[in-house]
Short mmCIF file of C-alpha atoms and ligand atoms in Angstrom, two decimals:
data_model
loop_
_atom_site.label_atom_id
_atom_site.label_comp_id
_atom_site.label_asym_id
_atom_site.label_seq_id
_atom_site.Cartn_x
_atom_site.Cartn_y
_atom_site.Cartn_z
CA UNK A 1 0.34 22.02 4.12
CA UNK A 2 -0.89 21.28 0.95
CA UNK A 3 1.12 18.14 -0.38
CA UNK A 4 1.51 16.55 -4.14
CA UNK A 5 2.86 13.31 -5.33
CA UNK A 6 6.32 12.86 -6.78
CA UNK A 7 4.52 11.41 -10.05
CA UNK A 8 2.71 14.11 -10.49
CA UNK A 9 -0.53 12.05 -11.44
CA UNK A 10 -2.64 12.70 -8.14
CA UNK A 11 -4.74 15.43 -7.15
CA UNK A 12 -3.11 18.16 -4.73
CA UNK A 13 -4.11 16.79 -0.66
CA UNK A 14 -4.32 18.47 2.74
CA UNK A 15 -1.57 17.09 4.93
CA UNK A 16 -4.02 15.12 6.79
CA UNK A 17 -5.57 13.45 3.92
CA UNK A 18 -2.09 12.65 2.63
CA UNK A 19 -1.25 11.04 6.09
CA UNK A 20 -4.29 9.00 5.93
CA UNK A 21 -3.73 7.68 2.72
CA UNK A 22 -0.49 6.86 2.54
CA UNK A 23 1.05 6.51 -0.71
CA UNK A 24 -0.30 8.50 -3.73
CA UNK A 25 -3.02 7.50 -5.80
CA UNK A 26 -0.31 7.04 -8.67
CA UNK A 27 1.78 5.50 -6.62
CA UNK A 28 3.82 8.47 -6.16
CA UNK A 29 4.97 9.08 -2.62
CA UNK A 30 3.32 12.70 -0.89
CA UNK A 31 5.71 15.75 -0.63
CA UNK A 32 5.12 19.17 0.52
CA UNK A 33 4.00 21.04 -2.90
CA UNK A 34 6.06 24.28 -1.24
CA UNK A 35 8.55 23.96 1.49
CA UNK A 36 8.74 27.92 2.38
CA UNK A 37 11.73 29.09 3.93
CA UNK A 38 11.56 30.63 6.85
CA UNK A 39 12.90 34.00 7.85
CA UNK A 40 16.31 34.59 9.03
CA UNK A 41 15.11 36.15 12.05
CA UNK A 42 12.39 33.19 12.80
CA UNK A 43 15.78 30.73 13.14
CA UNK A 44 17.62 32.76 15.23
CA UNK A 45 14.66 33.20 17.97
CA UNK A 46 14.71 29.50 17.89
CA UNK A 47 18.77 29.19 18.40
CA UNK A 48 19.48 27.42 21.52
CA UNK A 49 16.11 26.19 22.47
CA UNK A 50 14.71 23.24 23.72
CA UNK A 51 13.90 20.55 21.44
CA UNK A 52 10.17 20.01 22.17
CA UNK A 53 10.04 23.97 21.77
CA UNK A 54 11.89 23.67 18.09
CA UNK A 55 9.27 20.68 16.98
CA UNK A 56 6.13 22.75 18.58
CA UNK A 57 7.59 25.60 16.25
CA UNK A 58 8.35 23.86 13.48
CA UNK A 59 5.14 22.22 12.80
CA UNK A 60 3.08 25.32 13.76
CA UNK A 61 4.57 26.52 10.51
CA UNK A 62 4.17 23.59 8.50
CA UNK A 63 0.73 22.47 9.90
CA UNK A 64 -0.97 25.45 11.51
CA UNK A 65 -3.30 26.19 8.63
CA UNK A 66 -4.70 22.04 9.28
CA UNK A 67 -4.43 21.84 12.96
CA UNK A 68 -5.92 23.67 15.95
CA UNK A 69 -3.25 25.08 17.90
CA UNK A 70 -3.16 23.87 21.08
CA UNK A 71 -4.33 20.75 19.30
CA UNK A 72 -1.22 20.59 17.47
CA UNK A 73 1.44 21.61 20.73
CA UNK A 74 -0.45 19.16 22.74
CA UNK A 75 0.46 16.65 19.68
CA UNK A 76 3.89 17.21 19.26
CA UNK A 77 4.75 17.37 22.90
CA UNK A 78 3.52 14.25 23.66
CA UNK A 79 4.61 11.93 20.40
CA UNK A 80 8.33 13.75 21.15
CA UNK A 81 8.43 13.52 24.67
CA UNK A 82 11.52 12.08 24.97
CA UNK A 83 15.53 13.95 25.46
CA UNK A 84 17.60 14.60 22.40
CA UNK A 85 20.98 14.86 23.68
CA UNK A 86 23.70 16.08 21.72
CA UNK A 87 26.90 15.11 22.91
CA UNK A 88 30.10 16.68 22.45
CA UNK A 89 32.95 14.40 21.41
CA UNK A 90 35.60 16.78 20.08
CA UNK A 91 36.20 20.61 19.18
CA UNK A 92 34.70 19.63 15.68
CA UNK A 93 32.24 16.37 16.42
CA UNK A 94 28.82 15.67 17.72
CA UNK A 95 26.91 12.99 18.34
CA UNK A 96 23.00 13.75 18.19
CA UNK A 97 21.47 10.80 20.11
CA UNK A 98 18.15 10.09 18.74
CA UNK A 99 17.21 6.82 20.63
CA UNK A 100 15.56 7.59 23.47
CA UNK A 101 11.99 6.96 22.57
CA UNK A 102 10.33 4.01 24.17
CA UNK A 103 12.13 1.62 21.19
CA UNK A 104 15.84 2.74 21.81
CA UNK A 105 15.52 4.12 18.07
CA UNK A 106 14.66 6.80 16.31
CA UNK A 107 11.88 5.34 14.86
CA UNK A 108 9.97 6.84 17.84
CA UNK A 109 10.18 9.75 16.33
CA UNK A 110 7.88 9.28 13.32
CA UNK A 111 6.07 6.24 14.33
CA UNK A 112 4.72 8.55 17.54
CA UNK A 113 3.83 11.05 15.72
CA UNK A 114 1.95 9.19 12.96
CA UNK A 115 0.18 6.94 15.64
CA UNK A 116 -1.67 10.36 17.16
CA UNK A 117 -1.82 12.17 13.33
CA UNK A 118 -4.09 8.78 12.94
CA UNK A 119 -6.06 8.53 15.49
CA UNK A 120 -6.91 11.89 14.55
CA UNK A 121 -7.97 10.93 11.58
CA UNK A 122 -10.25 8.40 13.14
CA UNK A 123 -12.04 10.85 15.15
CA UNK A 124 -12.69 12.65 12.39
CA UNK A 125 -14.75 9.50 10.67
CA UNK A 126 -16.37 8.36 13.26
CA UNK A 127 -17.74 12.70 13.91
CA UNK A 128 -17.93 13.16 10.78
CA UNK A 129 -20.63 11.13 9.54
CA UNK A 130 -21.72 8.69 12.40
CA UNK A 131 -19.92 5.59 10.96
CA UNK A 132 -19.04 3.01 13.35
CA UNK A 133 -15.32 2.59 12.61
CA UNK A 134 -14.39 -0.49 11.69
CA UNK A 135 -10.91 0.11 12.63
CA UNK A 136 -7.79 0.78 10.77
CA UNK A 137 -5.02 -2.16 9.85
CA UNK A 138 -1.77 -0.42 9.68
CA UNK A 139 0.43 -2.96 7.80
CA UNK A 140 3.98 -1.84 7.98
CA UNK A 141 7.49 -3.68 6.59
CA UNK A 142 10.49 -3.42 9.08
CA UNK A 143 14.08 -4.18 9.09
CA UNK A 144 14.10 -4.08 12.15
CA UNK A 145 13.49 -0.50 14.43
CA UNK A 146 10.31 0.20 12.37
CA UNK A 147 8.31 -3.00 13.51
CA UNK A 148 8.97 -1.98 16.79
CA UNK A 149 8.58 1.41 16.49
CA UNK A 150 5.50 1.33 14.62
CA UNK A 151 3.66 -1.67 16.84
CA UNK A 152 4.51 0.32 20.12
CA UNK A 153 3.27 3.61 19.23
CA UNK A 154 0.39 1.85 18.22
CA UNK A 155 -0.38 -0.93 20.89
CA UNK A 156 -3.41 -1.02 22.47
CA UNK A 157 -4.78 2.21 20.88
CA UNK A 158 -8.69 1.37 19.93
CA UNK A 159 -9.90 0.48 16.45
CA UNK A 160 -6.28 0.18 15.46
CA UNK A 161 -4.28 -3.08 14.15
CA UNK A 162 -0.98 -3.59 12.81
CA UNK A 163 0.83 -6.18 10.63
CA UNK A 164 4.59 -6.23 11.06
CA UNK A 165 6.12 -7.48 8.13
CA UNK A 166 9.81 -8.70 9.14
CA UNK A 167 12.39 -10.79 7.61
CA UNK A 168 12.86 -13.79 9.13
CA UNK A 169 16.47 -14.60 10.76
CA UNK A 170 17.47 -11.18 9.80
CA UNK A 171 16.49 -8.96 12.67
CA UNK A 172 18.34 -8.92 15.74
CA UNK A 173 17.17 -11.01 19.12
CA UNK A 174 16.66 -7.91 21.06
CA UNK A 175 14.48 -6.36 17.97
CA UNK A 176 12.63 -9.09 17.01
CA UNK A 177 11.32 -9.54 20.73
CA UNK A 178 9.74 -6.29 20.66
CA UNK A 179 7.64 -6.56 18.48
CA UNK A 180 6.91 -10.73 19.11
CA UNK A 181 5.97 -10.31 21.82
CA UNK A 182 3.01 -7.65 22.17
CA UNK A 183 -0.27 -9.46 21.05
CA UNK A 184 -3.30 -8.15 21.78
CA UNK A 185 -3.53 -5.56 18.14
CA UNK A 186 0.04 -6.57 16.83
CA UNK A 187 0.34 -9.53 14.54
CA UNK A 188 4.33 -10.03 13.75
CA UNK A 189 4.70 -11.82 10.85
CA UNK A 190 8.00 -13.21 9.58
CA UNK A 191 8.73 -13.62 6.17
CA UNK A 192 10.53 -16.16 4.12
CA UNK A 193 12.79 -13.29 2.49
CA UNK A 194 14.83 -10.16 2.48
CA UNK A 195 13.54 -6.86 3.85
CA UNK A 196 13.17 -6.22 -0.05
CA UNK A 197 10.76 -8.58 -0.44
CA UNK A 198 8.57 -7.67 3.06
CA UNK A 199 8.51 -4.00 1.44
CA UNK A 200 7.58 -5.48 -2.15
CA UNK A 201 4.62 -7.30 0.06
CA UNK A 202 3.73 -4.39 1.72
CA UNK A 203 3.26 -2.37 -1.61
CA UNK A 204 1.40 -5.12 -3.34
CA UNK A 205 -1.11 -5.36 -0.78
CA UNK A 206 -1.39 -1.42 -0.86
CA UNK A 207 -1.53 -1.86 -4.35
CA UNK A 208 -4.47 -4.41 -4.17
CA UNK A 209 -8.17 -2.47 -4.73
CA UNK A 210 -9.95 -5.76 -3.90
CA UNK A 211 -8.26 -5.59 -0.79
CA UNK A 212 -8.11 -2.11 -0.26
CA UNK A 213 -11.64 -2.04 -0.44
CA UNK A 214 -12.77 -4.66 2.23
CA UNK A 215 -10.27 -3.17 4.71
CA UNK A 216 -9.02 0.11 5.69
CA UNK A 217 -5.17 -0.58 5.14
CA UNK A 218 -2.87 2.50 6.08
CA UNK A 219 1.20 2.52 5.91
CA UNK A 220 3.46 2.90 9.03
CA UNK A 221 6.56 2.75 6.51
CA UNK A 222 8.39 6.29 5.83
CA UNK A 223 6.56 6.37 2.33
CA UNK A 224 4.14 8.09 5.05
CA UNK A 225 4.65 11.93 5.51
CA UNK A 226 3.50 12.10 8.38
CA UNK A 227 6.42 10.24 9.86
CA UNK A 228 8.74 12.09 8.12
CA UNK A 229 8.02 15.56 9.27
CA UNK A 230 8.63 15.14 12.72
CA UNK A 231 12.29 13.71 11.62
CA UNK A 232 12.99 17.75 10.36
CA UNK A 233 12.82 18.84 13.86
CA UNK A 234 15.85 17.50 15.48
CA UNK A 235 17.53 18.70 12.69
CA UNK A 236 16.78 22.28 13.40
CA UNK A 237 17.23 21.68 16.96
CA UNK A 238 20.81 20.41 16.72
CA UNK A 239 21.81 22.98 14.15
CA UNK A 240 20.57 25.42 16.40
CA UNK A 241 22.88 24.83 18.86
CA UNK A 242 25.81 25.26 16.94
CA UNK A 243 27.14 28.98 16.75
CA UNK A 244 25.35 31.13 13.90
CA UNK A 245 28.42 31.30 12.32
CA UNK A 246 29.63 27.90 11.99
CA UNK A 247 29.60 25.42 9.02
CA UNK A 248 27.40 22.38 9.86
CA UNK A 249 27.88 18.94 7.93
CA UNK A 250 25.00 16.52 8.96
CA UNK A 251 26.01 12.81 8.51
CA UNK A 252 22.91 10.29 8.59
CA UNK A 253 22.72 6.50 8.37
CA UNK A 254 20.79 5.93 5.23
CA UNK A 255 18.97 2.47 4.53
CA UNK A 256 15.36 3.61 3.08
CA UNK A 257 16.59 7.39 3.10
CA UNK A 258 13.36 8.48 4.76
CA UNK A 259 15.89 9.71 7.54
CA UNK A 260 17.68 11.77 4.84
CA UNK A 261 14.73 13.21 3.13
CA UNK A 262 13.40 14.87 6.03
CA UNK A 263 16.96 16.31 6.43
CA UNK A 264 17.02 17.65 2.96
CA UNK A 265 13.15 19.27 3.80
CA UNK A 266 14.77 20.86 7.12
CA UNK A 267 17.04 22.51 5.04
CA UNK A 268 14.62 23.50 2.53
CA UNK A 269 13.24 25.51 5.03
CA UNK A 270 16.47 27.36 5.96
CA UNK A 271 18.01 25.14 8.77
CA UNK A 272 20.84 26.45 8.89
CA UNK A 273 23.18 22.75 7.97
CA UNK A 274 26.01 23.09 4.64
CA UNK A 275 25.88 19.52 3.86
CA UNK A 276 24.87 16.23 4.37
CA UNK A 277 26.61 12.60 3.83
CA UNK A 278 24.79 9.79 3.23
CA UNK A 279 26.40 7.13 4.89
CA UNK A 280 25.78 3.35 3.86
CA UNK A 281 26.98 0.01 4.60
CA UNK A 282 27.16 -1.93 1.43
CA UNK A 283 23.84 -1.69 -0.19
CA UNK A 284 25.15 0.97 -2.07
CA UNK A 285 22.45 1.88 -4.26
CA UNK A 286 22.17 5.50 -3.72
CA UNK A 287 25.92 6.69 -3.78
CA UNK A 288 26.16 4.60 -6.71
CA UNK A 289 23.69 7.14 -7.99
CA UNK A 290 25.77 9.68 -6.95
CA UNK A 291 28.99 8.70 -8.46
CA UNK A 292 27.18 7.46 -11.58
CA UNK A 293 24.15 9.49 -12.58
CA UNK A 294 22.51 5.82 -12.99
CA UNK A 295 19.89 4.40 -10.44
CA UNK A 296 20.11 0.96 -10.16
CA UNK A 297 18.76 -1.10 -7.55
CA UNK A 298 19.84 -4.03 -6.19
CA UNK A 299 18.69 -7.21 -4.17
CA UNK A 300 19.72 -6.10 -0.54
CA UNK A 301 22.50 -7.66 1.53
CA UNK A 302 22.64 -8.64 5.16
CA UNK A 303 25.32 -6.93 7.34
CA UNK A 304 25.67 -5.66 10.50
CA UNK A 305 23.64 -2.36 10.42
CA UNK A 306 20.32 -3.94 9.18
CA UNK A 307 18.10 -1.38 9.64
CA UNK A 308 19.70 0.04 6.68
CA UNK A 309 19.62 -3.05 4.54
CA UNK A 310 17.78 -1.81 1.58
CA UNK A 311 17.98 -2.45 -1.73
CA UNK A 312 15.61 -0.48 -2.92
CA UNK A 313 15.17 2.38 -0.89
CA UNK A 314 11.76 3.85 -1.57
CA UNK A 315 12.40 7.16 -0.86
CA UNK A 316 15.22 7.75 -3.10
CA UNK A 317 12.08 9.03 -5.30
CA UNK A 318 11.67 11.85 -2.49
CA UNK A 319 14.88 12.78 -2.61
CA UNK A 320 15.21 12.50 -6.33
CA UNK A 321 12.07 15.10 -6.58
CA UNK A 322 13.15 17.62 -3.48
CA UNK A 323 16.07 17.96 -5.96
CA UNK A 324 14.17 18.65 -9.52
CA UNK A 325 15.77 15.47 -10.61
CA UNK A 326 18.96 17.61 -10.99
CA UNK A 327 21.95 15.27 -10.08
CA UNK A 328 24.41 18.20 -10.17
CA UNK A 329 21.68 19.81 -7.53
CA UNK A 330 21.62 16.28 -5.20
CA UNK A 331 25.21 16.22 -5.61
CA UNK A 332 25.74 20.08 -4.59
CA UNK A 333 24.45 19.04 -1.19
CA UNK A 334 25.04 15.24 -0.51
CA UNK A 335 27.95 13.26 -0.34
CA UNK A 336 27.55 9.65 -0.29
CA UNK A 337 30.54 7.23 1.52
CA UNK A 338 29.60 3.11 2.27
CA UNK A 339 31.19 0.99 4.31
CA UNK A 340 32.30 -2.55 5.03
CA UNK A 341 31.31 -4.50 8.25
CA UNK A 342 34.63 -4.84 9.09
CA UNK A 343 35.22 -1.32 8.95
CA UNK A 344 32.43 -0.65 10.84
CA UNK A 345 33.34 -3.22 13.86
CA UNK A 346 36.57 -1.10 13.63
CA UNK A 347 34.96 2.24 14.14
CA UNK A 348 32.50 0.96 16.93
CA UNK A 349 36.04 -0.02 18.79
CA UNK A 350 37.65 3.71 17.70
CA UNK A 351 35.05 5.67 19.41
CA UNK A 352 34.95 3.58 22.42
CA UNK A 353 38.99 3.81 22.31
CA UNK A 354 39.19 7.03 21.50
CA UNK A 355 36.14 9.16 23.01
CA UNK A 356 34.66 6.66 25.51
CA UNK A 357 31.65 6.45 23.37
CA UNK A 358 29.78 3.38 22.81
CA UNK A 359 27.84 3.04 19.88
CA UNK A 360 25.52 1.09 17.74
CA UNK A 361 26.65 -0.06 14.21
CA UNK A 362 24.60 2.46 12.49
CA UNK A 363 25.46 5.32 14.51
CA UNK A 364 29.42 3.88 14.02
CA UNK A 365 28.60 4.15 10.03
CA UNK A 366 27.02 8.05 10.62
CA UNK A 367 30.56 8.47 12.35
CA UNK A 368 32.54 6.60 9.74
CA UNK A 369 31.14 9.37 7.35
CA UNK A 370 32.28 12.86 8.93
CA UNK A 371 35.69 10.96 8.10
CA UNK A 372 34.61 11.53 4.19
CA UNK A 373 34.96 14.82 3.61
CA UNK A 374 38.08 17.19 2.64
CA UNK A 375 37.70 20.64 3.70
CA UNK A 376 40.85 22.56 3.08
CA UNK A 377 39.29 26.01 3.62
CA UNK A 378 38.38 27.35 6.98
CA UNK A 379 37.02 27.49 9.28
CA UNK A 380 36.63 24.15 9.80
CA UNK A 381 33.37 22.36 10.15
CA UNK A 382 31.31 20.88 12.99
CA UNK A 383 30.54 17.70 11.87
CA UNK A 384 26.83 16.24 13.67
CA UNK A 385 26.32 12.65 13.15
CA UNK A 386 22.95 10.67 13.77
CA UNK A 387 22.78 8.47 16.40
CA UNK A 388 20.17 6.25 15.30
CA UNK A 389 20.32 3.18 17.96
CA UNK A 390 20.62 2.38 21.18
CA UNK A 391 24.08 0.13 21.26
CA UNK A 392 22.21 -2.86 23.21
CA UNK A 393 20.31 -3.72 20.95
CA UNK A 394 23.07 -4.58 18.88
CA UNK A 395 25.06 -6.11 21.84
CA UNK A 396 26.33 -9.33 19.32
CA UNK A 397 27.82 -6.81 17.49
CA UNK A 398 29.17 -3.69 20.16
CA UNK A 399 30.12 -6.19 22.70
CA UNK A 400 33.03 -7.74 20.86
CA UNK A 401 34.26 -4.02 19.24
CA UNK A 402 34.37 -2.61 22.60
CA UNK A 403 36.01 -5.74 24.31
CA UNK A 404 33.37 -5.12 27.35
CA UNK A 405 29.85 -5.29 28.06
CA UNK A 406 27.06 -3.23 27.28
CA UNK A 407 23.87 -2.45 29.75
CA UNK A 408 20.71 -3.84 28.12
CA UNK A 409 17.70 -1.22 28.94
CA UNK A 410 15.47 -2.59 31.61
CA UNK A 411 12.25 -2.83 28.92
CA UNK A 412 14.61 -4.17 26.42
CA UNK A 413 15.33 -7.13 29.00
CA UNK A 414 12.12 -7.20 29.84
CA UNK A 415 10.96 -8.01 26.28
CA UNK A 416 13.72 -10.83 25.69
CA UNK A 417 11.84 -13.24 28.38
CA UNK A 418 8.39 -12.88 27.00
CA UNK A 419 6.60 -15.07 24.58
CA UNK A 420 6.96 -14.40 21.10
CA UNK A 421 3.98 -14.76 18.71
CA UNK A 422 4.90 -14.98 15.04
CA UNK A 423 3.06 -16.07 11.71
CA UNK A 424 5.16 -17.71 9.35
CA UNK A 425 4.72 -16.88 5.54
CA UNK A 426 6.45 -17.78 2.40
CA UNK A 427 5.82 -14.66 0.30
CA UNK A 428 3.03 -14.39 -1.34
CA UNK A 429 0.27 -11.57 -1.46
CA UNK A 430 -2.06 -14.46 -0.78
CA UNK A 431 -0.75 -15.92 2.32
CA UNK A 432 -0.72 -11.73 3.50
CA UNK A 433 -4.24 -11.16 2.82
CA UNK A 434 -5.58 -14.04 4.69
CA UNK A 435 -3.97 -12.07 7.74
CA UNK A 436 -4.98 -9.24 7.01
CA UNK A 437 -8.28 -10.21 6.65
CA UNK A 438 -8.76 -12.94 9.65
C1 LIG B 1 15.71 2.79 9.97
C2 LIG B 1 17.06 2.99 10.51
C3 LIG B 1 18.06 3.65 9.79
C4 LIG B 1 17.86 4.12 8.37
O1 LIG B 1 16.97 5.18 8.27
P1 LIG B 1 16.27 5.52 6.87
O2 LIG B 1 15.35 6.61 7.14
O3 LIG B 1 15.58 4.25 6.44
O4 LIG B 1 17.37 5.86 5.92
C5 LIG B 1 19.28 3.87 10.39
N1 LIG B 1 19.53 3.41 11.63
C6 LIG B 1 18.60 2.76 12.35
C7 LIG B 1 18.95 2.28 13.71
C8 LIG B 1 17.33 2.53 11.83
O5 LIG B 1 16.42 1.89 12.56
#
């Protein structure tokens, strides 16, 4: 898969090289330079079956001409080794549950994958030339599922380090714990800021030659590809189960709109989904684009769904590019609703009322957004919405909209009685490198 930068200022990479680096030499963050769209007939071989069939398929297509074959199945089976359930709520609503990786997010999904694309990698330098590696620091910036995500998949995996960059106070209890409380190759470091300002830190230091040259500093953050490819697959797999015939509207929590992008890439491809909504809480930057035509970030605010407090989200510039820059275009296939805490309390305690269903705040804001959408010609729509967390880790929150208790995960328990190791910084790119480089 030969991949380009958004800026357009880099040289053309191999998929692999792309992963490895990162972000783009200009800064730019790496796309697919072609997303080909497969035949008719390809999608309809694939209707029905089971997920880790779908991925293996999916990134034979996109990867073969880089990976080995059985090289490639063996990876994808075992980063996505996990169920994706799709529940049935209603005539016309799904749930797809995508937390039921190790972290009780969805995170698993990419961070899995790009821990095993990497390590790769590393066997590659260390064959390639007879250079003892000197290890890889992956330095990634987390509202709160990445760190976790990211530090798991990578824990304990040789020649590997990673930096958590987290805000502190601003993660939950349950999310900050697992990533606290690793040690050995995790360093968590909480930061005197917003999630903003962790990402800013994160992109300084990538920035950073002088640094860049004394260590070998890769991102974990969804500027990587390589985490966002394996997000397409469960895309096509829930699609796929619908009928041929129906009309599929995808609604996904959006904070950093990594989530979405691979969604718009699935569909590049011909999965077979009509539309998508970009749901939000209130850090409304991208459906202000929407409505506006104007792209104006702001400082991010804390609410209840803080995995999606971003500002800023970096890759609005994905999205931005998958569409030509053509608003009209981004606007043809997205539809963009935010919403309130309060209104998201209300629709954790209206699924729970109404369908049994207990849900985490994001996956109540997914839900919120198949609400958004007139349709007055049939046949009516299924409506799939993301389920992006697993509700106990946001028990502060689901607890009190449900009026009962919620069952915390026995390795999410676990976590909450170990010892937490943290570094405490105020900011600056200074007090980072001095981690990064002790
Ligand atoms: C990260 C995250 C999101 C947002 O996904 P993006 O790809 O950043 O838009 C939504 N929900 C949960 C639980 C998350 O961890």
């Amino acid at each position: 898969m030969i991949c380009i930068s958004t800026r357009g200022q880099a040289p053309a990479v191999p998929f692999r090289e792309a992963v490895a680096s990162g972000l783009a030499p200009d800064g730019g963050l790496y796309v697919p330079a072609t997303l080909a769209r497969q035949p008719d007939a390809w999608w309809q071989s694939l209707r029905g079956a089971p997920f880790p069939d779908v991925a293996v398929a999916m990134a034979q297509a996109l990867l073969g001409d880089e990976f080995e074959r059985a090289e490639l199945e063996a990876l994808v089976r075992e980063a996505l080794s996990f169920p994706v359930p799709v529940v049935r709520l209603d005539d016309r609503l799904q749930v797809v549950e995508l937390f039921h990786g190790p972290t009780f997010a969805f995170k698993d999904f990419g961070a899995r994958t790009l821990a095993r694309l990497l390590a790769l990698g590393e066997r590659g330098v260390a064959a390639g030339d007879g250079i003892r590696v000197e290890g890889l620091t992956v330095l990634v910036a987390t509202s709160g599922d990445t760190g976790s995500a990211v530090a798991q998949a990578f824990y304990g995996v040789p020649h590997t380090r990673v930096v958590v960059l987290y805000p502190e106070g601003q993660v939950s209890r349950v999310q900050e714990a697992q990533f606290t409380t690793l040690g050995r190759n995790v360093t968590a470091v909480a930061v005197d800021g917003t999630f903003d300002d962790c990402q800013r830190l994160a992109k300084a230091a990538f920035a950073d030659a002088a640094l860049g040259a004394r260590l070998r500093l890769t991102s974990a953050n969804s500027i990587s590809l390589g985490r966002l490819v394996p997000q397409m697959f469960y895309y096509a797999f829930a699609a796929l189960q619908a009928p041929a015939s129906a009309r599929i509207i995808c609604s996904v929590p959006s904070g950093n709109f990594g989530n979405l992008a691979a969604g718009v890439m699935a569909w590049r491809m011909g999965v077979p989904i009509d539309r998508f909504v970009a749901a939000t809480n209130v850090n409304d930057t991208v459906p202000r684009y929407l409505d506006t035509g104007v792209y104006q970030p702001r400082p991010s605010v804390a609410t209840i769904a803080n995995a999606m407090d971003v500002g800023a989200p970096s890759n609005f510039e994905r999205l931005q590019w998958l569409f030509g820059g053509d608003l009209a275009a981004m606007r043809a296939m997205i539809s963009a609703t935010v919403h309130t805490d309060a209104e998201v309390r209300h629709a954790i305690g209206e699924l729970h009322r109404r369908y049994g269903y207990v849900a985490d705040p994001h996956t109540a804001i997914a839900y919120l957004g198949t609400q958004a959408l007139e349709h007055p010609s049939p046949p009516a729509p299924q409506h799939l919405f993301l389920s992006t967390a697993h509700p106990a880790k946001f028990a502060d929150v689901v607890e009190p909209a449900i009026g009962g208790a919620v069952e915390l995960p026995g390795p999410l328990a676990a976590a909450l009685t170990r010892e937490q190791f943290v570094t405490r910084i105020g900011g600056t790119l200074d007090e980072l490198a001095a981690i990064l480089e002790a």
